Structure formats: structure tokens, C-alpha cells
């Protein structure tokens, strides 16, 4: 399998997961539900990320996914840039930040 085919396979996998995770994409209520689910599954992230520490600082997140952490950084006042191999995830992350 070529490198390009491998990248396409990985991007496809994450794009399918992004669509499944956000069955009602774009609504604030849906994003709040996803945030509660993530907090229940990974409660350590809030403490580890220490979002307030990034106020007025620049943050680059590689693998931003659906923007769960992006929202935390932005709420804290960071200048945020996120990238992801899945364009579907990036679109959903943008909707999350707009909501």
C-alpha cells in the first residue's frame, strides 16, 4: 500500500467516525452532549490540558478531531489553530466553535 493510499485510508476512517459521532451535527445541544460523554470517558483531559493556562497564547493542535479541546482553548482566550487528516472532522469542529 502506498503512503498516499495509507493516508487516504486513515482519513476515511476518521471521517466516517466523525459523521457517526455527530448524528445531529451543528447543534449546540449535540455538542454539549458530546462534551459530557467525553468528560465521562476521559475526565483527566480537563486537568491535563489546563485550558486557562493558554489564555492569550497561541495553540496548535494536530489531530483536532471534532473540536472538543478546541472549544476549551478558545473559551479560555487562546488563539487556536487545529488541523486534522479528516476534513469531515474539521468541518464539525468549525461548526462547534461557531455554535
XYZ file of C-alpha atoms in Angstrom:
99
model
C 0.000 0.000 0.000
C 1.422 3.397 -0.936
C 1.816 6.245 1.533
C -0.976 8.158 -0.230
C -3.304 5.150 -0.028
C -2.489 4.755 3.682
C -3.221 8.420 4.353
C -6.484 8.167 2.411
C -7.486 5.068 4.418
C -6.782 6.803 7.733
C -8.623 9.958 6.641
C -11.598 7.843 5.521
C -11.736 6.009 8.842
C -11.785 9.232 10.884
C -14.241 10.910 8.536
C -16.689 8.016 8.962
C -16.304 8.188 12.755
C -16.847 11.961 12.721
C -20.123 11.563 10.860
C -21.303 8.825 13.200
C -20.395 10.809 16.317
C -22.341 13.819 15.196
C -25.665 12.422 14.013
C -27.234 15.847 14.615
C -24.264 17.966 13.550
C -24.083 21.632 14.202
C -26.432 21.997 17.142
C -25.166 23.374 20.413
C -27.161 20.727 22.295
C -25.444 17.936 20.375
C -22.002 19.379 21.087
C -22.861 19.686 24.773
C -23.919 16.014 24.776
C -20.635 15.007 23.130
C -18.714 17.066 25.710
C -20.486 15.316 28.611
C -19.778 11.902 27.075
C -16.120 12.725 26.594
C -15.808 14.090 30.134
C -17.256 10.825 31.457
C -14.849 8.727 29.366
C -11.732 10.863 29.805
C -12.064 13.043 32.916
C -8.294 13.618 33.080
C -8.213 15.777 29.928
C -9.510 18.962 31.604
C -6.731 18.892 34.204
C -4.074 17.822 31.731
C -4.927 20.469 29.116
C -5.241 23.203 31.758
C -7.143 25.413 29.314
C -6.923 28.650 31.379
C -3.129 28.421 31.193
C -3.375 29.125 27.454
C -5.148 32.500 27.721
C -3.624 34.981 25.236
C -1.295 32.288 23.873
C -1.146 30.559 20.510
C -2.171 26.899 20.381
C -1.630 24.464 17.500
C -3.463 21.170 17.871
C -2.543 18.390 15.471
C -5.456 15.983 15.289
C -8.206 18.331 16.443
C -10.961 15.791 15.832
C -14.418 17.218 16.441
C -13.032 20.225 18.315
C -13.664 19.161 21.905
C -10.377 20.609 23.138
C -10.543 23.452 20.607
C -13.611 24.777 22.400
C -11.806 24.666 25.740
C -8.821 26.578 24.401
C -10.979 29.177 22.640
C -13.209 29.688 25.700
C -10.048 30.307 27.716
C -8.959 33.018 25.277
C -6.284 31.209 23.284
C -5.523 31.950 19.637
C -6.325 28.471 18.332
C -5.356 26.616 15.156
C -6.358 22.988 14.684
C -5.625 20.555 11.871
C -6.841 17.041 11.190
C -6.462 14.436 8.459
C -10.272 14.173 8.328
C -11.907 17.095 6.537
C -15.267 15.964 7.951
C -13.865 16.374 11.471
C -12.532 19.841 10.657
C -15.947 20.890 9.336
C -17.636 19.660 12.508
C -15.009 21.380 14.688
C -15.686 24.652 12.868
C -19.432 24.242 13.481
C -18.744 23.516 17.144
C -16.760 26.737 17.524
C -19.433 28.719 15.687
C -22.145 27.269 17.939
